[in-house]
Tab-separated table of C-alpha atoms in Angstrom:
chain	number	residue	atom	x	y	z
A	701	MET	CA	-64.720	48.660	-5.014
A	702	VAL	CA	-64.054	45.556	-2.932
A	703	ILE	CA	-60.453	45.510	-1.777
A	704	ALA	CA	-59.318	41.972	-2.526
A	705	LYS	CA	-57.244	41.567	0.616
A	706	LEU	CA	-60.380	42.051	2.720
A	707	LEU	CA	-62.067	38.866	1.477
A	708	ALA	CA	-60.019	36.506	3.629
A	709	ALA	CA	-60.584	38.816	6.602
A	710	ARG	CA	-64.321	38.750	6.023
A	711	ALA	CA	-64.325	34.964	5.934
A	712	GLY	CA	-62.344	34.970	9.178
A	713	VAL	CA	-64.892	37.229	10.857
A	714	ALA	CA	-67.708	34.886	9.805
A	715	GLU	CA	-65.695	31.933	11.080
A	716	ARG	CA	-65.158	33.499	14.508
A	717	ALA	CA	-68.848	34.336	14.826
A	718	VAL	CA	-69.872	30.711	14.230
A	719	TYR	CA	-67.183	29.428	16.601
A	720	SER	CA	-68.336	31.797	19.330
A	721	ARG	CA	-72.082	31.413	18.992
A	722	HIS	CA	-72.563	27.830	17.905
A	723	LEU	CA	-69.692	25.501	18.871
A	724	ARG	CA	-70.433	23.459	21.982
A	725	ARG	CA	-69.265	20.196	23.557
A	726	VAL	CA	-71.347	17.082	22.984
A	727	TRP	CA	-73.044	16.323	26.293
A	728	GLY	CA	-70.096	18.004	27.992
A	729	VAL	CA	-67.682	15.312	26.760
A	730	PRO	CA	-64.085	16.647	26.604
A	731	GLY	CA	-62.460	16.653	23.170
A	732	THR	CA	-65.748	17.047	21.293
A	733	LEU	CA	-67.500	19.904	19.527
A	734	LEU	CA	-70.674	20.260	17.471
A	735	GLY	CA	-72.624	23.193	16.099
A	736	ALA	CA	-75.703	24.188	18.097
A	737	ARG	CA	-78.643	24.396	15.719
A	738	ALA	CA	-79.709	27.933	16.627
A	739	TRP	CA	-78.518	31.139	18.297
A	740	PRO	CA	-79.700	32.513	20.571
A	741	PRO	CA	-81.288	29.214	21.630
A	742	LEU	CA	-84.959	29.210	22.501
A	743	PHE	CA	-86.526	26.651	24.821
A	744	LYS	CA	-87.506	24.447	21.869
A	745	ASP	CA	-83.882	24.464	20.702
A	746	LYS	CA	-82.627	23.347	24.085
A	747	ILE	CA	-84.916	20.301	24.139
A	748	HIS	CA	-84.531	19.470	20.426
A	749	THR	CA	-83.082	15.955	20.234
A	750	SER	CA	-81.824	15.974	16.618
A	751	PHE	CA	-78.277	17.195	15.989
A	752	ASN	CA	-78.783	17.952	12.282
A	753	TYR	CA	-76.186	15.457	11.042
A	754	TRP	CA	-75.743	16.995	7.595
A	755	TRP	CA	-75.396	20.528	8.982
A	756	GLN	CA	-72.436	19.257	10.999
A	757	ALA	CA	-70.858	17.916	7.807
A	758	HIS	CA	-71.012	21.407	6.317
A	759	LEU	CA	-69.730	22.937	9.535
A	760	LEU	CA	-66.735	20.624	9.185
A	761	ASP	CA	-66.301	21.629	5.535
A	762	CYS	CA	-66.347	25.325	6.467
A	763	MET	CA	-63.814	24.747	9.240
A	764	ILE	CA	-61.528	23.049	6.728
A	765	ASP	CA	-61.947	26.059	4.451
A	766	GLY	CA	-60.835	28.253	7.347
A	767	TYR	CA	-57.831	26.046	8.020
A	768	LEU	CA	-56.721	26.198	4.389
A	769	ARG	CA	-57.128	29.969	4.398
A	770	SER	CA	-54.983	30.325	7.520
A	771	PRO	CA	-53.508	27.051	8.823
A	772	ASN	CA	-52.766	26.744	12.529
A	773	GLU	CA	-52.950	24.122	15.253
A	774	LEU	CA	-55.983	25.675	16.940
A	775	ARG	CA	-58.054	25.273	13.786
A	776	LYS	CA	-56.758	21.736	13.255
A	777	THR	CA	-57.617	20.801	16.845
A	778	ALA	CA	-61.128	22.217	16.484
A	779	ILE	CA	-61.652	20.197	13.292
A	780	ALA	CA	-60.579	17.016	15.089
A	781	LYS	CA	-63.012	17.811	17.909
A	782	VAL	CA	-65.927	18.223	15.506
A	783	VAL	CA	-65.051	14.946	13.786
A	784	ARG	CA	-65.070	13.234	17.182
A	785	GLY	CA	-68.223	15.096	18.164
A	786	ILE	CA	-70.101	13.775	15.146
A	787	ARG	CA	-69.062	10.201	15.963
A	788	VAL	CA	-69.976	10.528	19.652
A	789	ARG	CA	-73.326	12.186	18.979
A	790	ASN	CA	-74.262	9.688	16.262
A	791	VAL	CA	-73.857	6.988	18.954
A	792	LEU	CA	-73.965	3.806	16.860
A	793	GLY	CA	-71.462	4.615	14.129
A	794	TRP	CA	-70.646	7.036	11.336
A	795	THR	CA	-73.698	6.479	9.132
A	796	ASN	CA	-77.446	6.907	9.357
A	797	ASP	CA	-80.365	6.007	7.093
A	798	PHE	CA	-80.032	9.008	4.761
A	799	TYR	CA	-77.691	8.581	1.816
A	800	ASP	CA	-77.414	12.330	1.285
A	801	ASP	CA	-76.361	12.875	4.918
A	802	ILE	CA	-73.565	10.342	4.788
A	803	ALA	CA	-72.369	11.529	1.370
A	804	TRP	CA	-71.962	15.065	2.761
A	805	LEU	CA	-70.033	13.758	5.742
A	806	GLY	CA	-67.938	11.590	3.460
A	807	LEU	CA	-66.930	14.617	1.395
A	808	ALA	CA	-65.924	16.550	4.515
A	809	LEU	CA	-63.947	13.601	5.908
A	810	GLN	CA	-62.142	13.137	2.589
A	811	ARG	CA	-61.032	16.758	2.797
A	812	ALA	CA	-60.086	16.433	6.464
A	813	GLN	CA	-57.820	13.514	5.542
A	814	ASN	CA	-56.334	14.897	2.325
A	815	GLU	CA	-56.017	18.571	3.234
A	816	VAL	CA	-55.664	18.688	7.020
A	817	GLY	CA	-54.152	15.308	7.869
A	818	ILE	CA	-57.006	14.156	10.105
A	819	ALA	CA	-57.770	10.659	8.832
A	820	ARG	CA	-60.722	8.477	9.724
A	821	PRO	CA	-60.323	5.542	7.321
A	822	LYS	CA	-62.971	3.393	9.016
A	823	ALA	CA	-65.495	6.181	8.606
A	824	LEU	CA	-64.663	6.636	4.934
A	825	ASP	CA	-64.858	2.885	4.351
A	826	ALA	CA	-68.247	2.649	6.066
A	827	ILE	CA	-69.614	5.566	4.051
A	828	ALA	CA	-68.245	4.209	0.769
A	829	VAL	CA	-69.796	0.794	1.382
A	830	ARG	CA	-73.180	2.325	2.206
A	831	LEU	CA	-73.182	4.571	-0.868
A	832	ARG	CA	-72.184	1.718	-3.161
A	833	ASP	CA	-75.052	-0.321	-1.748
A	834	GLY	CA	-77.473	2.575	-2.263
A	835	TRP	CA	-77.515	2.122	-6.046
A	836	THR	CA	-80.351	0.015	-7.470
A	837	ASP	CA	-81.913	-0.439	-10.903
A	838	HIS	CA	-85.226	1.048	-9.788
A	839	ALA	CA	-86.113	3.925	-12.162
A	840	GLY	CA	-83.126	2.911	-14.266
A	841	GLY	CA	-80.486	3.469	-11.585
A	842	GLY	CA	-79.462	6.078	-9.051
A	843	ILE	CA	-79.013	6.079	-5.281
A	844	TRP	CA	-81.900	6.283	-2.868
A	845	TRP	CA	-82.460	9.346	-0.688
A	846	LYS	CA	-83.123	7.157	2.355
A	847	ARG	CA	-83.016	3.473	3.150
A	848	ASN	CA	-86.325	1.654	2.646
A	849	ASP	CA	-87.872	4.638	0.887
A	850	ASP	CA	-89.327	5.243	-2.581
A	851	PHE	CA	-87.463	8.464	-3.431
A	852	LYS	CA	-84.303	9.014	-5.462
A	853	ASN	CA	-83.021	12.567	-5.693
A	854	VAL	CA	-80.185	14.873	-6.734
A	855	PRO	CA	-79.280	15.855	-3.126
A	856	ALA	CA	-78.232	12.240	-2.515
A	857	ASN	CA	-76.847	11.353	-5.942
A	858	GLY	CA	-74.839	14.543	-6.496
A	859	PRO	CA	-72.617	14.422	-3.404
A	860	ALA	CA	-72.390	10.638	-3.672
A	861	ALA	CA	-71.016	10.978	-7.205
A	862	ILE	CA	-68.428	13.537	-6.067
A	863	PHE	CA	-67.422	11.362	-3.128
A	864	LEU	CA	-67.055	8.207	-5.230
A	865	ALA	CA	-65.142	10.048	-7.966
A	866	ARG	CA	-62.644	11.193	-5.315
A	867	GLN	CA	-62.135	7.695	-3.909
A	868	ASN	CA	-59.480	6.884	-6.524
A	869	GLU	CA	-61.007	3.479	-7.200
A	870	ARG	CA	-61.779	2.500	-10.776
A	871	THR	CA	-65.094	0.893	-9.898
A	872	ASP	CA	-66.136	3.912	-7.808
A	873	LEU	CA	-65.273	6.270	-10.653
A	874	ALA	CA	-67.381	4.185	-13.009
A	875	ARG	CA	-70.257	4.313	-10.558
A	876	ALA	CA	-69.894	8.079	-10.237
A	877	ARG	CA	-70.206	8.399	-14.014
A	878	SER	CA	-73.290	6.174	-13.992
A	879	ILE	CA	-74.864	8.286	-11.256
A	880	VAL	CA	-74.437	11.548	-13.155
A	881	ASP	CA	-75.600	9.949	-16.402
A	882	TRP	CA	-78.736	8.802	-14.564
A	883	VAL	CA	-79.353	12.281	-13.135
A	884	GLU	CA	-78.892	13.816	-16.576
A	885	GLU	CA	-81.321	11.371	-18.165
A	886	HIS	CA	-84.053	11.551	-15.544
A	887	LEU	CA	-83.773	14.710	-13.480
A	888	VAL	CA	-82.543	17.573	-15.675
A	889	ASP	CA	-85.199	19.814	-17.173
A	890	PRO	CA	-84.645	19.705	-20.946
A	891	GLY	CA	-86.000	23.218	-21.240
A	892	ASN	CA	-83.870	25.232	-18.831
A	893	GLY	CA	-81.061	22.789	-18.008
A	894	LEU	CA	-81.677	22.889	-14.244
A	895	ALA	CA	-81.823	19.777	-12.092
A	896	TRP	CA	-85.114	18.866	-10.453
A	897	ASP	CA	-85.232	17.546	-6.902
A	898	GLY	CA	-86.050	13.881	-7.484
A	899	LEU	CA	-88.520	11.156	-8.349
A	900	HIS	CA	-90.663	8.550	-6.609
A	901	VAL	CA	-90.553	4.905	-7.629
A	902	HIS	CA	-93.151	2.129	-7.608
A	903	PRO	CA	-92.095	-1.179	-5.966
A	904	ASN	CA	-91.794	-2.713	-9.434
A	905	GLY	CA	-89.156	-0.133	-10.356
A	906	GLU	CA	-91.287	2.095	-12.548
A	907	ILE	CA	-91.263	5.862	-11.981
A	908	ARG	CA	-94.397	6.990	-10.126
A	909	GLU	CA	-93.985	10.777	-10.123
A	910	TYR	CA	-91.406	13.558	-10.279
A	911	GLU	CA	-90.658	16.227	-7.704
A	912	LYS	CA	-89.798	19.117	-10.008
A	913	ASN	CA	-88.816	21.622	-7.324
A	914	ILE	CA	-85.687	23.586	-8.244
A	915	PHE	CA	-83.156	23.915	-5.409
A	916	THR	CA	-79.864	25.773	-5.688
A	917	TYR	CA	-77.830	23.065	-4.015
A	918	CYS	CA	-78.992	20.499	-6.574
A	919	GLN	CA	-77.318	22.629	-9.227
A	920	GLY	CA	-74.212	22.942	-7.062
A	921	VAL	CA	-73.641	19.223	-6.673
A	922	LEU	CA	-74.383	18.557	-10.335
A	923	ILE	CA	-71.758	21.157	-11.305
A	924	GLY	CA	-69.353	19.690	-8.749
A	925	ALA	CA	-69.854	16.145	-9.992
A	926	CYS	CA	-69.384	17.118	-13.641
A	927	VAL	CA	-66.202	19.059	-12.887
A	928	GLU	CA	-64.848	16.173	-10.804
A	929	LEU	CA	-65.562	13.689	-13.587
A	930	ALA	CA	-63.961	15.981	-16.179
A	931	LYS	CA	-60.657	15.497	-14.366
A	932	ASN	CA	-60.860	11.803	-15.190
A	933	GLY	CA	-61.715	11.606	-18.872
A	934	GLN	CA	-64.505	12.537	-21.321
A	935	GLN	CA	-63.630	16.142	-20.582
A	936	ASP	CA	-65.825	17.791	-23.214
A	937	LYS	CA	-68.885	15.801	-22.204
A	938	TRP	CA	-68.728	16.747	-18.548
A	939	LEU	CA	-67.618	20.338	-19.026
A	940	ASP	CA	-70.456	20.906	-21.483
A	941	LYS	CA	-72.921	19.825	-18.799
A	942	ALA	CA	-71.230	21.951	-16.138
A	943	ALA	CA	-71.288	24.992	-18.441
A	944	ARG	CA	-74.972	24.490	-19.222
A	945	THR	CA	-75.821	24.330	-15.513
A	946	ILE	CA	-73.705	27.358	-14.578
A	947	THR	CA	-75.406	29.400	-17.293
A	948	ALA	CA	-78.835	28.229	-16.144
A	949	VAL	CA	-78.025	29.221	-12.561
A	950	HIS	CA	-77.022	32.688	-13.720
A	951	ASP	CA	-80.132	33.081	-15.869
A	952	ASP	CA	-82.773	31.569	-13.572
A	953	LEU	CA	-81.508	31.338	-9.973
A	954	ALA	CA	-79.712	34.640	-9.446
A	955	THR	CA	-80.819	38.246	-9.064
A	956	ASN	CA	-78.318	40.714	-10.514
A	957	GLY	CA	-75.658	38.037	-10.209
A	958	VAL	CA	-76.504	37.136	-6.596
A	959	ILE	CA	-77.695	33.598	-5.904
A	960	ARG	CA	-81.180	33.532	-4.423
A	961	GLY	CA	-81.826	32.207	-0.939
A	962	GLN	CA	-84.215	29.395	-0.070
A	963	GLY	CA	-85.178	30.183	3.509
A	964	GLY	CA	-83.944	28.947	6.849
A	965	GLY	CA	-83.730	25.407	8.179
A	966	ASP	CA	-82.104	23.077	5.658
A	967	GLY	CA	-82.624	25.715	2.954
A	968	GLY	CA	-80.142	28.000	4.696
A	969	LEU	CA	-77.319	25.834	3.348
A	970	PHE	CA	-78.454	25.611	-0.251
A	971	ALA	CA	-76.947	28.773	-1.758
A	972	GLY	CA	-73.684	28.335	0.136
A	973	ILE	CA	-73.274	24.828	-1.235
A	974	LEU	CA	-73.797	26.166	-4.747
A	975	THR	CA	-71.069	28.790	-4.241
A	976	ARG	CA	-68.649	26.099	-3.058
A	977	TYR	CA	-68.932	24.171	-6.313
A	978	LEU	CA	-69.068	27.292	-8.464
A	979	ALA	CA	-65.724	28.329	-6.942
A	980	GLU	CA	-64.271	24.893	-7.672
A	981	ALA	CA	-65.536	25.173	-11.247
A	982	ALA	CA	-64.019	28.635	-11.641
A	983	LEU	CA	-60.647	27.293	-10.534
A	984	THR	CA	-60.663	23.934	-12.293
A	985	ILE	CA	-62.230	24.604	-15.689
A	986	PRO	CA	-59.435	26.884	-17.004
A	987	ASP	CA	-56.842	24.232	-16.119
A	988	LEU	CA	-58.800	21.569	-17.988
A	989	ASP	CA	-59.751	23.705	-20.978
A	990	PRO	CA	-58.466	27.309	-21.270
A	991	ASP	CA	-60.944	27.971	-24.084
A	992	ARG	CA	-63.808	27.778	-21.593
A	993	HIS	CA	-62.787	30.926	-19.753
A	994	GLU	CA	-66.249	32.475	-20.199
A	995	THR	CA	-67.829	29.664	-18.196
A	996	ALA	CA	-65.185	29.996	-15.486
A	997	ASP	CA	-65.660	33.775	-15.406
A	998	LEU	CA	-69.415	33.388	-15.012
A	999	ALA	CA	-68.947	30.984	-12.098
A	1000	ARG	CA	-66.471	33.365	-10.490
A	1001	GLU	CA	-68.774	36.346	-10.876
A	1002	LEU	CA	-71.664	34.506	-9.228
A	1003	VAL	CA	-69.496	33.665	-6.227
A	1004	VAL	CA	-67.981	37.116	-5.826
A	1005	GLN	CA	-71.215	39.035	-6.277
A	1006	SER	CA	-73.026	36.719	-3.875
A	1007	ALA	CA	-70.290	37.102	-1.267
A	1008	GLU	CA	-70.362	40.884	-1.617
A	1009	ALA	CA	-74.138	40.974	-1.204
A	1010	ALA	CA	-74.078	38.632	1.801
A	1011	TRP	CA	-71.470	40.817	3.485
A	1012	ASN	CA	-73.153	44.128	2.680
A	1013	ASN	CA	-76.508	42.902	3.974
A	1014	ARG	CA	-75.232	41.423	7.231
A	1015	VAL	CA	-76.291	42.789	10.601
A	1016	MET	CA	-73.997	42.998	13.591
A	1017	ALA	CA	-74.923	40.881	16.586
A	1018	VAL	CA	-73.120	39.482	19.606
A	1019	SER	CA	-69.705	38.129	18.569
A	1020	GLY	CA	-69.869	39.256	14.976
A	1021	PRO	CA	-71.905	39.423	11.773
A	1022	LEU	CA	-75.211	37.686	11.266
A	1023	PHE	CA	-76.197	36.711	7.734
A	1024	GLY	CA	-79.687	36.293	6.396
A	1025	PRO	CA	-81.058	33.497	4.208
A	1026	GLU	CA	-81.573	35.949	1.331
A	1027	TRP	CA	-78.360	37.802	0.515
A	1028	THR	CA	-79.973	40.563	-1.560
A	1029	VAL	CA	-81.832	42.093	1.418
A	1030	PRO	CA	-80.708	43.187	4.899
A	1031	ALA	CA	-80.395	40.283	7.334
A	1032	ASP	CA	-82.890	39.883	10.144
A	1033	GLU	CA	-81.766	38.481	13.510
A	1034	LYS	CA	-84.831	36.249	13.758
A	1035	GLU	CA	-84.319	34.740	10.306
A	1036	GLY	CA	-80.585	34.284	10.940
A	1037	ARG	CA	-80.849	32.169	14.065
A	1038	ASP	CA	-80.243	28.847	12.310
A	1039	LEU	CA	-76.718	27.479	12.131
A	1040	SER	CA	-77.487	26.512	8.534
A	1041	VAL	CA	-78.019	30.136	7.510
A	1042	GLN	CA	-74.760	31.253	9.112
A	1043	LEU	CA	-72.870	28.372	7.524
A	1044	GLY	CA	-74.326	29.348	4.144
A	1045	GLY	CA	-72.977	32.878	4.507
A	1046	TRP	CA	-69.623	31.709	5.815
A	1047	MET	CA	-69.315	29.145	3.023
A	1048	CYS	CA	-69.949	31.823	0.411
A	1049	LEU	CA	-67.298	34.106	1.896
A	1050	GLU	CA	-64.793	31.246	2.001
A	1051	ALA	CA	-65.542	30.493	-1.653
A	1052	ALA	CA	-64.708	34.088	-2.568
A	1053	ALA	CA	-61.572	34.010	-0.397
A	1054	LEU	CA	-60.496	30.806	-2.167
A	1055	LEU	CA	-60.709	32.553	-5.528
A	1056	GLU	CA	-58.691	35.426	-4.101
A	1057	ARG	CA	-55.915	33.083	-2.926
A	1058	HIS	CA	-55.606	31.635	-6.408
A	1059	GLY	CA	-55.144	35.025	-7.975
A	1060	LEU	CA	-58.511	35.363	-9.678
A	1061	ASN	CA	-59.880	38.855	-10.133
A	1062	VAL	CA	-62.297	39.267	-7.218
A	1063	ALA	CA	-62.844	43.017	-7.374
A	1064	THR	CA	-66.407	44.060	-8.081
A	1065	ALA	CA	-68.320	47.280	-8.020
C-alpha cells in the first residue's frame, strides 16, 4: 500500500531533482532562473537557441505547486526569479506569436499572483489582450494556434478558455464559454468523446481539414475549462462534458488506470498536464455537485495510479529520481533527459500530493 504521508515527500524529491539539474541563470544575469532544456546537456543542447517558452510556464506552475505544498521564502524567491528569467529571456516582452504558449504562461502568472503574491499585472494584461484578439470567425470561431497561421487547435483554445474564465471579467467569461462551445462543436469526436488536436482553415474561413490526433493534454485542458466554467453557471452542462471526457480518458488513454505517455520533447508534458486538471476536477466536482462522486473518484484514481506508476518506474540518477515519458515501464536515462519529461513526472506527483492535502483517499494497491 502507498502510505499517504509519503506523497508530499515524493513530490518534494522530484522538485529538488529539477532544481538541481535544470535551474540555471539566464545568461548569468543575477536574479534570474530558467529551466535548462536537457540534462545532462549534450553539445547540441548547449548551442540550442530556443528556451522552450511554454516549458518554462509549466516549470513555473510546478514550482507554485511546490510552494503551496510547503510554503517558504526560498521557494517564493525562486518563483520570482523564474518569472524574471522568462521576461529577460523573451527579450521584447511577455508574449510571442503562439497563442498556446502565452495562455500557458498566463495561467502560471495568474497562480503566481493569486496564490503566491508575486504579481505581474502588465504581463497578465498583455496576455489577456493578445488572447482576446486571437478569436476570429474563421471556422465558426476559436483562437488561432499561432499568429498569421491557418490552424486552430485545442492546445491553444483550452488554456485560453481557462485563463479568460479566471480573469473575473464578464466579457472574458462569455468568451471562455464561446471557446469551449466551439471546441465541442468542431473538435470533439462524437464517437469516443475525446478532443482532436485541431483544424486548418481556408482564407475564406471554411474548414480545410482536421488534425484528428488524440493528445492527452487536449483532454486535460478541455476538462479544466469545463470545470472552471461550471463554477460560473450552467453547471450541469459543463459537468456533463467534463464527466464524458474523464470517462473517455479512462477508457481510451490509460493502461490499467495509468495515463499513457506521448514521448519526449513537447510530448513529455502532455500526461502531466492531464493529471493537473484531473486533480482539479476531483477536488471541485464534489463541491459543485455531490451526486457526481463517481466522476470525481474516477479522476482521482487516474491521478493516484499514474503517480504511483511514475514513482515506481523511476530510476535514480545524480541529484535524485529520473522519470520516463511512459510511466508504465522503467525509466531510461536517455529518454528522461528532457526537462519536459521531468516536469511531467513532477506535475503528476504534485497532483497526487494535492489530493492528499485535501483529505481524499490516495491509498492504492
